[in-house]
Short mmCIF file of C-alpha atoms in Angstrom, two decimals:
data_model
loop_
_atom_site.label_atom_id
_atom_site.label_comp_id
_atom_site.label_asym_id
_atom_site.label_seq_id
_atom_site.Cartn_x
_atom_site.Cartn_y
_atom_site.Cartn_z
CA UNK A 1 4.50 -4.98 -24.71
CA UNK A 2 6.91 -5.13 -21.73
CA UNK A 3 9.54 -2.52 -23.12
CA UNK A 4 6.28 -0.22 -23.47
CA UNK A 5 4.71 -0.51 -20.29
CA UNK A 6 8.25 -0.35 -18.30
CA UNK A 7 9.74 2.42 -20.61
CA UNK A 8 9.31 5.27 -17.97
CA UNK A 9 10.41 2.75 -15.12
CA UNK A 10 13.60 2.44 -16.88
CA UNK A 11 14.40 6.00 -17.59
CA UNK A 12 13.26 7.05 -14.34
CA UNK A 13 16.25 4.40 -12.79
CA UNK A 14 18.69 5.94 -15.31
CA UNK A 15 17.89 9.38 -14.08
CA UNK A 16 17.94 8.29 -10.49
CA UNK A 17 21.07 6.36 -10.19
CA UNK A 18 22.85 9.48 -12.40
CA UNK A 19 21.45 11.96 -9.97
CA UNK A 20 22.64 9.73 -6.73
CA UNK A 21 26.10 9.92 -8.40
CA UNK A 22 25.99 13.46 -8.89
CA UNK A 23 24.78 14.04 -5.71
CA UNK A 24 26.99 12.13 -3.65
CA UNK A 25 29.54 10.33 -5.64
CA UNK A 26 29.84 6.30 -6.29
CA UNK A 27 28.63 5.36 -3.02
CA UNK A 28 25.27 6.91 -3.31
CA UNK A 29 24.82 4.80 -6.68
CA UNK A 30 24.47 1.67 -4.49
CA UNK A 31 22.63 3.25 -2.01
CA UNK A 32 19.85 4.26 -4.46
CA UNK A 33 20.01 0.91 -6.28
CA UNK A 34 19.76 -0.83 -2.76
CA UNK A 35 16.48 1.47 -1.57
CA UNK A 36 14.91 0.50 -4.72
CA UNK A 37 14.87 -2.86 -4.68
CA UNK A 38 13.90 -2.56 -0.92
CA UNK A 39 10.75 -0.61 -2.14
CA UNK A 40 9.78 -3.13 -4.94
CA UNK A 41 10.17 -6.44 -2.83
CA UNK A 42 7.84 -4.67 0.07
CA UNK A 43 5.16 -3.44 -2.46
CA UNK A 44 4.98 -6.09 -4.77
CA UNK A 45 1.72 -7.33 -3.54
CA UNK A 46 0.54 -3.67 -3.77
CA UNK A 47 1.08 -3.95 -7.30
CA UNK A 48 -1.11 -7.09 -7.20
CA UNK A 49 -3.97 -4.93 -5.41
CA UNK A 50 -3.62 -2.02 -7.40
CA UNK A 51 -4.13 -4.37 -10.68
CA UNK A 52 -7.30 -5.50 -8.99
CA UNK A 53 -9.05 -2.08 -8.54
CA UNK A 54 -6.93 -0.18 -11.33
CA UNK A 55 -8.90 -2.65 -14.04
CA UNK A 56 -12.32 -0.95 -13.05
CA UNK A 57 -10.67 2.40 -14.32
CA UNK A 58 -11.17 3.56 -17.75
CA UNK A 59 -8.15 4.58 -20.13
CA UNK A 60 -7.84 7.97 -18.98
CA UNK A 61 -7.80 7.23 -15.38
CA UNK A 62 -5.53 4.81 -15.91
CA UNK A 63 -3.21 7.23 -17.68
CA UNK A 64 -3.55 9.68 -14.50
CA UNK A 65 -2.49 6.81 -11.94
CA UNK A 66 0.92 6.23 -13.99
CA UNK A 67 1.42 9.86 -14.44
CA UNK A 68 -0.13 12.10 -11.58
CA UNK A 69 -0.15 9.40 -9.19
CA UNK A 70 3.29 8.54 -9.77
CA UNK A 71 4.22 12.30 -8.91
CA UNK A 72 2.12 12.03 -5.77
CA UNK A 73 3.71 8.69 -4.69
CA UNK A 74 7.28 9.71 -5.54
CA UNK A 75 7.46 13.50 -4.24
CA UNK A 76 4.43 13.20 -1.95
CA UNK A 77 5.15 9.72 0.24
CA UNK A 78 8.96 9.35 -0.57
CA UNK A 79 10.12 12.93 -0.15
CA UNK A 80 7.00 15.27 1.57
CA UNK A 81 5.47 13.07 4.00
CA UNK A 82 8.95 12.14 6.49
CA UNK A 83 9.04 15.99 6.40
CA UNK A 84 5.44 16.41 7.31
CA UNK A 85 5.70 13.81 10.11
CA UNK A 86 8.65 15.43 11.42
CA UNK A 87 6.71 19.04 11.52
CA UNK A 88 3.80 17.56 12.87
CA UNK A 89 5.16 15.23 15.72
CA UNK A 90 7.84 17.39 16.76
CA UNK A 91 5.76 20.50 16.47
CA UNK A 92 8.04 22.34 13.85
CA UNK A 93 7.70 24.79 10.84
CA UNK A 94 7.70 23.00 7.82
CA UNK A 95 10.84 24.86 6.82
CA UNK A 96 12.50 23.88 9.86
CA UNK A 97 11.79 20.32 9.41
CA UNK A 98 13.26 20.51 5.87
CA UNK A 99 16.03 22.19 7.39
CA UNK A 100 17.07 19.34 9.81
CA UNK A 101 16.06 16.81 6.77
CA UNK A 102 19.19 18.43 5.30
CA UNK A 103 21.80 19.59 7.57
CA UNK A 104 21.14 17.29 10.90
CA UNK A 105 20.36 14.15 9.78
CA UNK A 106 21.04 12.23 12.84
CA UNK A 107 18.05 14.25 14.47
CA UNK A 108 15.96 14.29 11.54
CA UNK A 109 15.99 10.60 11.71
CA UNK A 110 15.46 10.34 15.31
CA UNK A 111 12.08 12.25 15.07
CA UNK A 112 10.91 10.10 12.06
CA UNK A 113 11.55 7.05 14.26
CA UNK A 114 9.98 8.59 16.92
CA UNK A 115 6.62 9.39 14.94
CA UNK A 116 6.90 5.54 13.63
CA UNK A 117 4.02 4.05 16.48
CA UNK A 118 1.52 6.81 14.77
CA UNK A 119 2.78 6.08 11.14
CA UNK A 120 2.03 2.21 12.05
CA UNK A 121 -1.02 2.54 13.68
CA UNK A 122 -2.82 4.44 10.72
CA UNK A 123 -1.21 2.39 7.99
CA UNK A 124 -2.01 -0.93 9.59
CA UNK A 125 -5.40 -0.08 10.18
CA UNK A 126 -5.80 0.89 6.99
CA UNK A 127 -4.19 -2.51 5.35
CA UNK A 128 -6.05 -4.73 8.08
CA UNK A 129 -9.38 -3.52 6.75
CA UNK A 130 -8.47 -3.92 3.35
CA UNK A 131 -7.82 -7.73 4.12
CA UNK A 132 -10.89 -8.17 6.62
CA UNK A 133 -13.17 -7.05 4.06
CA UNK A 134 -11.86 -9.30 1.48
CA UNK A 135 -11.10 -12.35 3.77
CA UNK A 136 -15.04 -11.68 5.38
CA UNK A 137 -17.07 -11.52 1.85
CA UNK A 138 -18.28 -14.72 0.12
CA UNK A 139 -16.20 -15.35 -3.06
CA UNK A 140 -17.02 -17.84 -6.14
CA UNK A 141 -13.51 -17.94 -6.19
CA UNK A 142 -11.60 -19.69 -3.06
CA UNK A 143 -7.97 -20.42 -2.22
CA UNK A 144 -7.72 -21.84 1.23
CA UNK A 145 -11.61 -23.09 0.76
CA UNK A 146 -11.18 -24.49 4.94
CA UNK A 147 -10.16 -21.10 6.05
CA UNK A 148 -12.27 -19.01 3.54
CA UNK A 149 -15.49 -20.78 3.64
CA UNK A 150 -16.35 -20.36 7.39
CA UNK A 151 -14.68 -16.62 7.45
CA UNK A 152 -17.34 -15.70 4.66
CA UNK A 153 -20.24 -17.17 6.77
CA UNK A 154 -19.24 -14.95 9.56
CA UNK A 155 -19.02 -12.16 7.21
CA UNK A 156 -22.59 -12.04 7.00
CA UNK A 157 -22.66 -10.07 10.39
CA UNK A 158 -22.75 -6.11 9.25
CA UNK A 159 -19.68 -4.42 10.67
CA UNK A 160 -17.88 -7.53 11.63
CA UNK A 161 -14.40 -6.05 9.86
CA UNK A 162 -15.01 -2.97 12.11
CA UNK A 163 -15.34 -4.73 15.44
CA UNK A 164 -12.47 -7.10 14.57
CA UNK A 165 -10.52 -3.90 13.54
CA UNK A 166 -11.45 -2.27 16.75
CA UNK A 167 -10.33 -4.84 19.07
CA UNK A 168 -7.25 -5.14 17.33
CA UNK A 169 -6.23 -1.57 17.70
CA UNK A 170 -7.69 -1.66 21.40
CA UNK A 171 -5.26 -4.95 22.26
CA UNK A 172 -2.59 -2.97 20.57
CA UNK A 173 -2.85 0.20 21.95
CA UNK A 174 -3.06 -1.76 25.33
CA UNK A 175 0.24 -3.73 24.71
CA UNK A 176 1.95 -0.36 23.72
CA UNK A 177 0.79 1.40 27.10
CA UNK A 178 2.27 -1.34 29.16
CA UNK A 179 5.55 -0.92 27.14
CA UNK A 180 5.28 2.65 27.65
CA UNK A 181 4.61 2.21 31.33
CA UNK A 182 7.73 -0.36 31.76
CA UNK A 183 9.97 2.13 30.13
CA UNK A 184 9.15 5.38 31.82
CA UNK A 185 7.42 8.63 30.54
CA UNK A 186 9.48 8.83 27.61
CA UNK A 187 6.76 7.27 25.58
CA UNK A 188 4.06 7.82 28.23
CA UNK A 189 1.77 10.13 25.54
CA UNK A 190 2.06 7.31 22.93
CA UNK A 191 -0.63 4.74 23.54
CA UNK A 192 -2.78 7.60 22.76
CA UNK A 193 -1.35 8.58 19.97
CA UNK A 194 -1.65 4.84 18.79
CA UNK A 195 -5.07 4.78 19.66
CA UNK A 196 -6.31 8.09 17.51
CA UNK A 197 -3.91 7.35 14.74
CA UNK A 198 -5.49 3.75 14.47
CA UNK A 199 -8.84 5.39 14.47
CA UNK A 200 -7.87 7.84 11.48
CA UNK A 201 -6.56 5.04 9.42
CA UNK A 202 -9.97 2.81 9.94
CA UNK A 203 -12.13 6.18 9.31
CA UNK A 204 -10.34 7.03 6.15
CA UNK A 205 -10.77 3.57 4.70
CA UNK A 206 -14.20 3.91 5.58
CA UNK A 207 -14.70 7.00 4.01
CA UNK A 208 -12.88 6.87 0.95
CA UNK A 209 -13.77 3.29 0.27
CA UNK A 210 -17.22 3.86 1.13
CA UNK A 211 -17.41 7.06 -1.21
CA UNK A 212 -15.82 5.18 -4.09
CA UNK A 213 -18.16 2.09 -3.78
CA UNK A 214 -21.00 4.57 -3.51
CA UNK A 215 -20.53 6.34 -6.82
CA UNK A 216 -19.19 3.30 -8.47
CA UNK A 217 -22.76 1.72 -7.83
CA UNK A 218 -24.51 4.96 -8.99
CA UNK A 219 -22.65 5.02 -12.25
CA UNK A 220 -23.55 0.89 -12.52
CA UNK A 221 -27.40 1.97 -11.71
CA UNK A 222 -27.32 4.60 -14.47
CA UNK A 223 -25.85 2.64 -17.28
CA UNK A 224 -28.08 -0.04 -16.21
CA UNK A 225 -31.19 2.15 -16.65
CA UNK A 226 -29.80 3.41 -20.31
CA UNK A 227 -29.53 -0.08 -21.24
CA UNK A 228 -33.28 -0.80 -19.97
CA UNK A 229 -33.20 -1.92 -16.56
CA UNK A 230 -29.95 -3.35 -16.48
CA UNK A 231 -29.63 -5.74 -19.63
CA UNK A 232 -26.14 -5.74 -20.35
CA UNK A 233 -26.54 -6.73 -23.83
CA UNK A 234 -23.35 -8.49 -24.27
CA UNK A 235 -21.25 -5.45 -23.33
CA UNK A 236 -17.91 -5.52 -21.19
CA UNK A 237 -17.85 -4.24 -17.62
CA UNK A 238 -18.65 -0.77 -16.88
CA UNK A 239 -15.19 1.11 -17.07
CA UNK A 240 -15.41 4.03 -14.42
CA UNK A 241 -15.11 7.28 -15.21
CA UNK A 242 -15.75 10.70 -13.61
CA UNK A 243 -16.37 10.89 -9.50
CA UNK A 244 -16.33 6.79 -9.26
CA UNK A 245 -13.25 6.93 -11.21
CA UNK A 246 -11.82 10.30 -9.03
CA UNK A 247 -12.49 8.28 -5.48
CA UNK A 248 -11.20 5.20 -6.75
CA UNK A 249 -8.07 6.91 -7.57
CA UNK A 250 -8.09 8.69 -4.21
CA UNK A 251 -8.35 4.96 -2.99
CA UNK A 252 -5.26 3.86 -4.63
CA UNK A 253 -3.38 6.50 -3.75
CA UNK A 254 -3.96 6.12 0.03
CA UNK A 255 -3.45 2.37 -0.36
CA UNK A 256 -0.23 3.03 -2.10
CA UNK A 257 0.80 5.51 1.04
CA UNK A 258 -0.21 2.84 3.67
CA UNK A 259 2.06 0.39 1.58
CA UNK A 260 4.83 2.89 1.69
CA UNK A 261 4.96 3.38 5.62
CA UNK A 262 7.31 0.60 6.33
CA UNK A 263 9.35 1.49 3.16
CA UNK A 264 9.99 5.30 4.17
CA UNK A 265 10.62 4.18 7.99
CA UNK A 266 12.98 0.80 6.70
CA UNK A 267 15.01 3.15 4.32
CA UNK A 268 16.54 4.85 7.47
CA UNK A 269 18.50 1.51 8.22
CA UNK A 270 20.12 2.03 4.94
CA UNK A 271 20.43 5.88 5.06
CA UNK A 272 19.21 9.29 6.44
CA UNK A 273 19.83 11.55 3.80
CA UNK A 274 16.64 12.37 2.43
CA UNK A 275 17.44 13.16 -1.41
CA UNK A 276 18.84 9.34 -1.78
CA UNK A 277 15.62 7.85 -0.15
CA UNK A 278 13.48 9.78 -2.46
CA UNK A 279 15.59 8.97 -5.50
CA UNK A 280 15.71 5.30 -4.25
CA UNK A 281 12.24 4.76 -3.16
CA UNK A 282 11.03 6.83 -5.98
CA UNK A 283 12.68 4.32 -8.75
CA UNK A 284 10.95 1.66 -6.79
CA UNK A 285 7.59 3.17 -7.14
CA UNK A 286 8.08 3.91 -10.67
CA UNK A 287 8.24 -0.17 -11.00
CA UNK A 288 5.22 -1.16 -8.68
CA UNK A 289 3.22 1.29 -10.67
CA UNK A 290 4.67 -0.15 -14.22
CA UNK A 291 4.02 -3.62 -13.04
CA UNK A 292 0.36 -2.56 -11.92
CA UNK A 293 -0.46 -1.59 -15.53
CA UNK A 294 1.79 -4.54 -17.05
CA UNK A 295 -1.14 -6.90 -14.83
CA UNK A 296 -3.87 -5.23 -15.94
CA UNK A 297 -3.25 -5.18 -19.78
CA UNK A 298 -1.76 -8.37 -20.09
CA UNK A 299 -4.89 -9.53 -17.89
CA UNK A 300 -3.05 -11.80 -15.60
CA UNK A 301 -5.11 -11.50 -12.93
CA UNK A 302 -7.91 -12.84 -14.71
CA UNK A 303 -5.61 -15.99 -16.10
CA UNK A 304 -4.13 -16.54 -12.36
CA UNK A 305 -7.12 -16.06 -10.26
CA UNK A 306 -5.47 -16.80 -6.89
CA UNK A 307 -2.98 -13.99 -7.13
CA UNK A 308 -5.47 -11.63 -5.44
CA UNK A 309 -5.92 -13.80 -2.42
CA UNK A 310 -2.26 -14.30 -1.82
CA UNK A 311 -1.56 -10.57 -2.20
CA UNK A 312 -4.64 -9.87 0.57
CA UNK A 313 -3.12 -12.49 2.86
CA UNK A 314 -0.06 -10.66 2.22
CA UNK A 315 -1.85 -7.14 2.97
CA UNK A 316 -3.09 -9.03 6.36
CA UNK A 317 0.46 -10.25 7.31
CA UNK A 318 1.74 -6.45 6.54
CA UNK A 319 -0.87 -5.09 8.67
CA UNK A 320 0.42 -7.11 11.49
CA UNK A 321 3.91 -6.66 10.92
CA UNK A 322 3.27 -2.84 11.08
CA UNK A 323 1.03 -3.30 14.56
CA UNK A 324 3.69 -5.64 15.74
CA UNK A 325 6.34 -3.35 15.07
CA UNK A 326 4.56 -0.70 17.22
CA UNK A 327 6.42 -2.50 19.91
CA UNK A 328 8.80 -4.63 18.55
CA UNK A 329 11.45 -3.92 15.56
CA UNK A 330 10.86 -6.33 12.31
CA UNK A 331 13.58 -7.04 9.94
CA UNK A 332 12.22 -5.52 6.24
CA UNK A 333 13.48 -8.75 4.77
CA UNK A 334 11.03 -10.70 6.75
CA UNK A 335 8.53 -8.06 5.68
CA UNK A 336 9.47 -8.70 1.77
CA UNK A 337 9.33 -12.11 2.02
CA UNK A 338 6.18 -12.82 3.33
CA UNK A 339 4.52 -11.07 0.69
CA UNK A 340 6.48 -12.73 -1.91
CA UNK A 341 6.12 -16.20 -0.67
CA UNK A 342 2.14 -15.77 -0.04
CA UNK A 343 2.16 -14.36 -3.82
CA UNK A 344 4.23 -17.01 -4.92
CA UNK A 345 1.93 -19.73 -3.73
CA UNK A 346 -0.99 -18.22 -4.91
CA UNK A 347 0.80 -18.29 -8.16
CA UNK A 348 1.59 -21.95 -8.07
CA UNK A 349 -1.65 -22.68 -7.09
CA UNK A 350 -3.13 -20.87 -9.83
CA UNK A 351 -1.14 -22.72 -12.46
CA UNK A 352 -1.97 -26.13 -10.98
CA UNK A 353 -5.65 -24.86 -11.19
CA UNK A 354 -5.29 -24.18 -14.90
CA UNK A 355 -3.18 -27.01 -15.83
CA UNK A 356 -5.94 -29.40 -14.26
CA UNK A 357 -8.75 -27.50 -15.75
CA UNK A 358 -6.85 -27.81 -19.03
CA UNK A 359 -6.32 -31.42 -18.72
#
């Protein structure tokens, strides 16, 4: 099972490492390997969250996630996304942005770094909404009961997550505006950019997640009608297909994009070569996708019930890191360790629960 699920990840690893050597010699091999490890460490909680969503889809859409989805993840987010950001933020033609990426790597890195506030605001708000909607929902299974029970009661207030997110965004943009004022006019227009980008991230979440939920509920209603007023007759949970599956897949891709923001920006600490960056981050993305499918097929989230809780807390931490990074530099090692630590704690709590139940 392990080999079957990860065989494409192993193949991509071999091709990526060889491609790095052929492109820029043996030094490139080490750079590609480091970037792959960086991507996996930063996105482990992404795999857990994705697995919780992917298990709702039917087999066809799961294959789409691992095939078409990985092409979007590797070529779209890890190769084209930085170029698009440079093109939009610096108001350059796309071909000019590509030329910079290949021939003037220092200037290209400078432009991507300059666009970091808007990237962090968009991704931070999207991830913050995921965390808030999870933590404010009254769930049967609770990991940190003393925290989650009162928050679940607060979650009964309509649109509370949106209100909290907007307050966080306002505080973030005002904090950045203070920094801009202190440092002069170079960043004078960035506070507005942060505010607009954050609102865009919030709206994107509401639209994509809302459409996914709408078609999922509609499909469940149609299935219930066919079975006679909603009787399940012992049948397994409905696997999403059609428009419900499409918007769920779209939601997964936007989620993956939000997780990849810090990896793409952090990769510049290792190299500013866009080809090596795409190879290394692409390998890491492939492992994250394969791990997601593995978790679904093994039923890991059902066996270790607190894993999703730990991953969502990791999402909340990552959202905070992204928003803080607008003003302060945060080391990628810290970012990766936060997610791994939270998921590790949730896993251990799940193991203890399973032992107690079995005993």
